Amino acid sequence: MQILQVVLQVILGLTSLLLTLLILLHRGRGGGLSDMFGGGVTSNLGASGVAERNLNRITVILGVVWIASIIILGLITKFSAN
């Protein structure tokens, strides 16, 4: 059970870093914080529809893996305390 917990913690760490990177790669959708940090200037560079859809899909999949690993780690912690 300890090995599974360590593996899930590593997965959680990796998905956290990857989610941060992928979210920062997304194109800004309008005025807001993304424009304040230069999102409006770079939004025309390499932003094809297919690439944006694939980026969205990968981000959603990583988000689901991230949430699942948090839930499983929480259940392991809860039931191993007894």
Backbone as ProteinMPNN parsed JSONL, in Angstrom:
{"seq_chain_A": "MQILQVVLQVILGLTSLLLTLLILLHRGRGGGLSDMFGGGVTSNLGASGVAERNLNRITVILGVVWIASIIILGLITKFSAN", "coords_chain_A": {"N_chain_A": [[0.825, -1.193, 0.0], [2.027, 1.155, 0.631], [3.748, 1.601, -1.508], [1.971, 2.126, -3.604], [0.926, 4.525, -2.677], [3.172, 6.206, -2.82], [3.661, 6.147, -5.583], [1.303, 7.36, -6.52], [1.639, 9.888, -5.386], [3.847, 10.807, -6.808], [2.747, 10.85, -9.389], [0.812, 12.796, -8.936], [2.422, 15.044, -8.434], [3.785, 15.322, -10.916], [1.619, 15.691, -12.716], [0.627, 18.061, -11.702], [2.642, 19.924, -12.297], [2.674, 19.697, -15.113], [0.044, 20.482, -15.731], [0.13, 23.149, -14.937], [1.955, 24.171, -16.808], [0.576, 23.639, -19.243], [-1.784, 25.12, -18.943], [-0.738, 27.678, -18.914], [0.07, 27.8, -21.551], [-2.246, 28.137, -22.991], [-4.28, 30.163, -25.111], [-5.183, 33.568, -24.64], [-8.52, 34.629, -24.006], [-9.698, 37.078, -24.093], [-10.017, 40.393, -22.675], [-8.266, 40.705, -19.681], [-6.388, 38.997, -17.16], [-4.649, 37.591, -18.808], [-4.135, 39.301, -20.943], [-2.817, 41.308, -19.618], [-0.326, 40.252, -19.085], [0.832, 40.067, -21.562], [-0.578, 38.429, -23.293], [-2.241, 39.237, -25.361], [-0.551, 40.12, -27.325], [0.853, 37.888, -28.269], [-1.096, 36.216, -29.219], [-1.645, 35.748, -31.901], [0.344, 34.189, -32.904], [1.071, 31.121, -34.083], [-1.395, 29.873, -33.378], [-3.368, 27.717, -34.153], [-6.53, 26.194, -34.954], [-6.686, 23.394, -34.623], [-4.465, 22.779, -33.06], [-5.102, 24.178, -30.736], [-7.419, 22.843, -29.917], [-6.385, 20.275, -29.431], [-4.641, 20.907, -27.348], [-6.52, 21.672, -25.445], [-7.826, 19.205, -25.038], [-5.759, 17.583, -24.0], [-5.224, 18.999, -21.666], [-7.642, 18.701, -20.262], [-7.695, 15.901, -19.902], [-5.383, 15.535, -18.322], [-6.229, 17.002, -16.123], [-8.327, 15.416, -15.168], [-6.901, 13.096, -14.441], [-5.333, 14.224, -12.428], [-7.27, 15.01, -10.513], [-8.367, 12.486, -9.936], [-6.159, 11.168, -8.813], [-5.831, 12.679, -6.487], [-8.222, 12.088, -5.123], [-7.993, 9.29, -4.785], [-5.642, 9.167, -3.245], [-6.574, 10.479, -0.968], [-8.55, 8.644, -0.1], [-6.938, 6.408, 0.439], [-5.399, 7.431, 2.532], [-7.391, 7.906, 4.438], [-8.481, 5.331, 4.974], [-6.268, 3.87, 5.732], [-5.576, 4.87, 8.171], [-7.066, 3.663, 10.126]], "CA_chain_A": [[0.0, 0.0, 0.0], [2.941, 2.289, 0.687], [4.274, 1.83, -2.861], [0.896, 2.776, -4.354], [0.84, 5.909, -2.206], [4.32, 6.938, -3.376], [3.43, 6.279, -7.024], [0.266, 8.369, -6.706], [2.208, 11.196, -5.065], [4.687, 11.202, -7.95], [1.814, 11.208, -10.464], [0.205, 14.072, -8.563], [3.415, 16.096, -8.65], [4.019, 15.506, -12.351], [0.449, 16.281, -13.359], [0.516, 19.45, -11.253], [3.572, 20.726, -13.101], [2.226, 19.701, -16.506], [-1.163, 21.303, -15.82], [0.548, 24.551, -14.876], [2.532, 24.512, -18.111], [-0.439, 23.621, -20.295], [-2.699, 26.248, -18.747], [-0.041, 28.884, -19.352], [0.172, 27.784, -23.01], [-3.522, 28.474, -23.611], [-4.433, 31.499, -25.663], [-6.11, 34.421, -23.918], [-9.82, 34.722, -24.673], [-10.229, 38.43, -24.045], [-9.379, 41.251, -21.694], [-8.137, 40.094, -18.371], [-5.017, 38.804, -16.721], [-3.797, 37.117, -19.899], [-3.697, 40.469, -21.704], [-1.904, 42.098, -18.809], [0.997, 39.646, -19.173], [1.269, 39.979, -22.945], [-1.322, 37.419, -24.043], [-2.824, 39.832, -26.548], [0.479, 40.304, -28.332], [1.292, 36.614, -28.832], [-2.221, 35.343, -29.535], [-1.686, 35.453, -33.329], [1.481, 33.365, -33.284], [0.938, 29.676, -33.988], [-2.606, 29.467, -32.666], [-4.319, 27.113, -35.077], [-7.672, 25.589, -34.289], [-6.406, 22.001, -34.261], [-3.523, 22.787, -31.936], [-5.816, 24.644, -29.551], [-8.309, 21.747, -29.488], [-5.548, 19.232, -28.831], [-4.181, 21.428, -26.062], [-7.665, 21.577, -24.54], [-8.047, 17.788, -24.712], [-4.684, 17.121, -23.121], [-5.408, 19.66, -20.377], [-8.773, 18.068, -19.575], [-7.281, 14.554, -19.493], [-4.476, 15.686, -17.184], [-7.024, 17.452, -14.99], [-9.053, 14.252, -14.641], [-5.902, 12.267, -13.764], [-4.949, 14.963, -11.226], [-8.363, 14.903, -9.54], [-8.479, 11.082, -9.533], [-5.06, 10.835, -7.9], [-6.122, 13.317, -5.199], [-9.292, 11.335, -4.467], [-7.465, 7.986, -4.376], [-4.733, 9.404, -2.122], [-7.402, 10.775, 0.198], [-9.158, 7.405, 0.372], [-5.878, 5.589, 1.036], [-5.045, 8.031, 3.815], [-8.512, 7.731, 5.363], [-8.67, 3.951, 5.378], [-5.066, 3.311, 6.342], [-5.447, 5.413, 9.522], [-7.779, 2.792, 11.075]], "C_chain_A": [[0.872, 1.262, 0.0], [3.489, 2.626, -0.701], [3.237, 2.542, -3.722], [0.768, 4.251, -3.958], [1.983, 6.752, -2.779], [4.137, 7.166, -4.869], [2.382, 7.354, -7.296], [0.764, 9.773, -6.376], [3.104, 11.71, -6.186], [3.81, 11.625, -9.124], [1.176, 12.558, -10.186], [1.168, 15.233, -8.788], [3.657, 16.384, -10.123], [2.826, 16.155, -13.048], [0.24, 17.726, -12.925], [1.414, 20.363, -12.083], [3.115, 20.816, -14.56], [0.97, 20.541, -16.693], [-0.816, 22.787, -15.788], [1.112, 24.999, -16.217], [1.469, 24.604, -19.2], [-1.424, 24.778, -20.156], [-2.04, 27.549, -19.175], [0.109, 28.94, -20.869], [-1.123, 28.187, -23.703], [-3.551, 29.939, -24.049], [-5.437, 32.275, -24.827], [-7.4, 34.617, -24.689], [-10.404, 36.13, -24.625], [-9.482, 39.254, -23.021], [-9.357, 40.587, -20.337], [-6.674, 39.947, -18.026], [-4.106, 38.337, -17.848], [-3.31, 38.281, -20.764], [-2.698, 41.311, -20.921], [-0.473, 41.56, -18.913], [1.434, 39.408, -20.61], [0.541, 38.939, -23.766], [-1.912, 37.973, -25.32], [-1.821, 39.98, -27.676], [0.805, 38.984, -29.021], [0.133, 35.728, -29.276], [-2.298, 35.002, -31.024], [-0.578, 34.507, -33.769], [1.182, 31.897, -33.045], [-0.301, 29.184, -33.267], [-3.623, 28.918, -33.661], [-5.433, 26.447, -34.288], [-7.408, 24.179, -33.82], [-5.472, 21.94, -33.056], [-4.214, 23.205, -30.647], [-6.763, 23.558, -29.022], [-7.523, 20.616, -28.843], [-5.014, 19.654, -27.477], [-5.3, 21.361, -25.024], [-7.898, 20.141, -24.098], [-7.005, 17.267, -23.738], [-4.834, 17.73, -21.731], [-6.542, 19.018, -19.59], [-8.387, 16.674, -19.081], [-6.346, 14.627, -18.285], [-5.22, 16.159, -15.941], [-7.791, 16.313, -14.353], [-8.097, 13.32, -13.894], [-5.492, 12.909, -12.444], [-6.01, 14.822, -10.132], [-8.496, 13.462, -9.041], [-7.365, 10.695, -8.562], [-5.254, 11.48, -6.533], [-7.173, 12.518, -4.435], [-8.758, 9.991, -3.959], [-6.493, 8.139, -3.216], [-5.505, 9.716, -0.84], [-8.054, 9.533, 0.769], [-8.129, 6.486, 1.021], [-5.512, 6.124, 2.413], [-6.15, 7.798, 4.847], [-8.591, 6.297, 5.876], [-7.429, 3.302, 5.962], [-4.853, 3.83, 7.764], [-6.109, 4.507, 10.551], [-6.975, 1.629, 11.507]], "O_chain_A": [[0.498, 2.294, -0.558], [3.673, 3.798, -1.031], [3.573, 3.452, -4.479], [0.531, 5.112, -4.806], [1.766, 7.896, -3.178], [4.424, 8.253, -5.371], [2.553, 8.171, -8.201], [0.357, 10.742, -7.017], [3.118, 12.906, -6.479], [4.085, 12.63, -9.78], [1.015, 13.373, -11.095], [0.767, 16.287, -9.28], [3.726, 17.543, -10.534], [2.993, 17.056, -13.869], [-0.272, 18.535, -13.7], [0.997, 21.438, -12.515], [3.165, 21.887, -15.166], [0.837, 21.238, -17.698], [-1.398, 23.584, -16.524], [0.785, 26.082, -16.704], [1.468, 25.548, -19.99], [-1.849, 25.352, -21.159], [-2.698, 28.427, -19.734], [0.261, 30.028, -21.425], [-1.105, 28.543, -24.882], [-2.934, 30.812, -23.438], [-6.427, 31.714, -24.358], [-7.371, 34.758, -25.912], [-11.526, 36.336, -25.089], [-8.419, 38.848, -22.551], [-10.339, 39.978, -19.912], [-5.824, 40.678, -18.534], [-2.916, 38.652, -17.849], [-2.185, 38.247, -21.264], [-1.83, 41.956, -21.51], [0.485, 42.33, -18.836], [2.338, 38.606, -20.844], [1.005, 38.592, -24.852], [-2.069, 37.228, -26.288], [-2.193, 39.968, -28.85], [1.013, 38.96, -30.234], [0.362, 34.586, -29.674], [-2.97, 34.034, -31.379], [-0.574, 34.068, -34.919], [1.054, 31.477, -31.895], [-0.245, 28.151, -32.599], [-4.616, 29.574, -33.974], [-5.289, 26.172, -33.097], [-7.851, 23.792, -32.739], [-5.674, 21.139, -32.144], [-3.94, 22.648, -29.585], [-6.887, 23.381, -27.81], [-7.944, 20.06, -27.829], [-4.942, 18.841, -26.556], [-5.057, 21.031, -23.863], [-8.141, 19.883, -22.919], [-7.336, 16.588, -22.765], [-4.597, 17.056, -20.729], [-6.419, 18.812, -18.383], [-8.721, 16.307, -17.955], [-6.502, 13.863, -17.332], [-4.881, 15.761, -14.826], [-7.898, 16.245, -13.129], [-8.443, 12.807, -12.83], [-5.32, 12.21, -11.444], [-5.691, 14.55, -8.975], [-8.716, 13.24, -7.851], [-7.608, 9.973, -7.596], [-4.88, 10.892, -5.519], [-7.03, 12.295, -3.233], [-9.042, 9.6, -2.827], [-6.51, 7.327, -2.292], [-5.129, 9.268, 0.243], [-8.113, 9.371, 1.988], [-8.414, 5.856, 2.039], [-5.335, 5.352, 3.356], [-5.86, 7.521, 6.011], [-8.75, 6.073, 7.076], [-7.534, 2.273, 6.629], [-4.027, 3.283, 8.495], [-5.761, 4.564, 11.731], [-7.445, 0.814, 12.301]]}, "name": "protein", "num_of_chains": 1, "seq": "MQILQVVLQVILGLTSLLLTLLILLHRGRGGGLSDMFGGGVTSNLGASGVAERNLNRITVILGVVWIASIIILGLITKFSAN"}
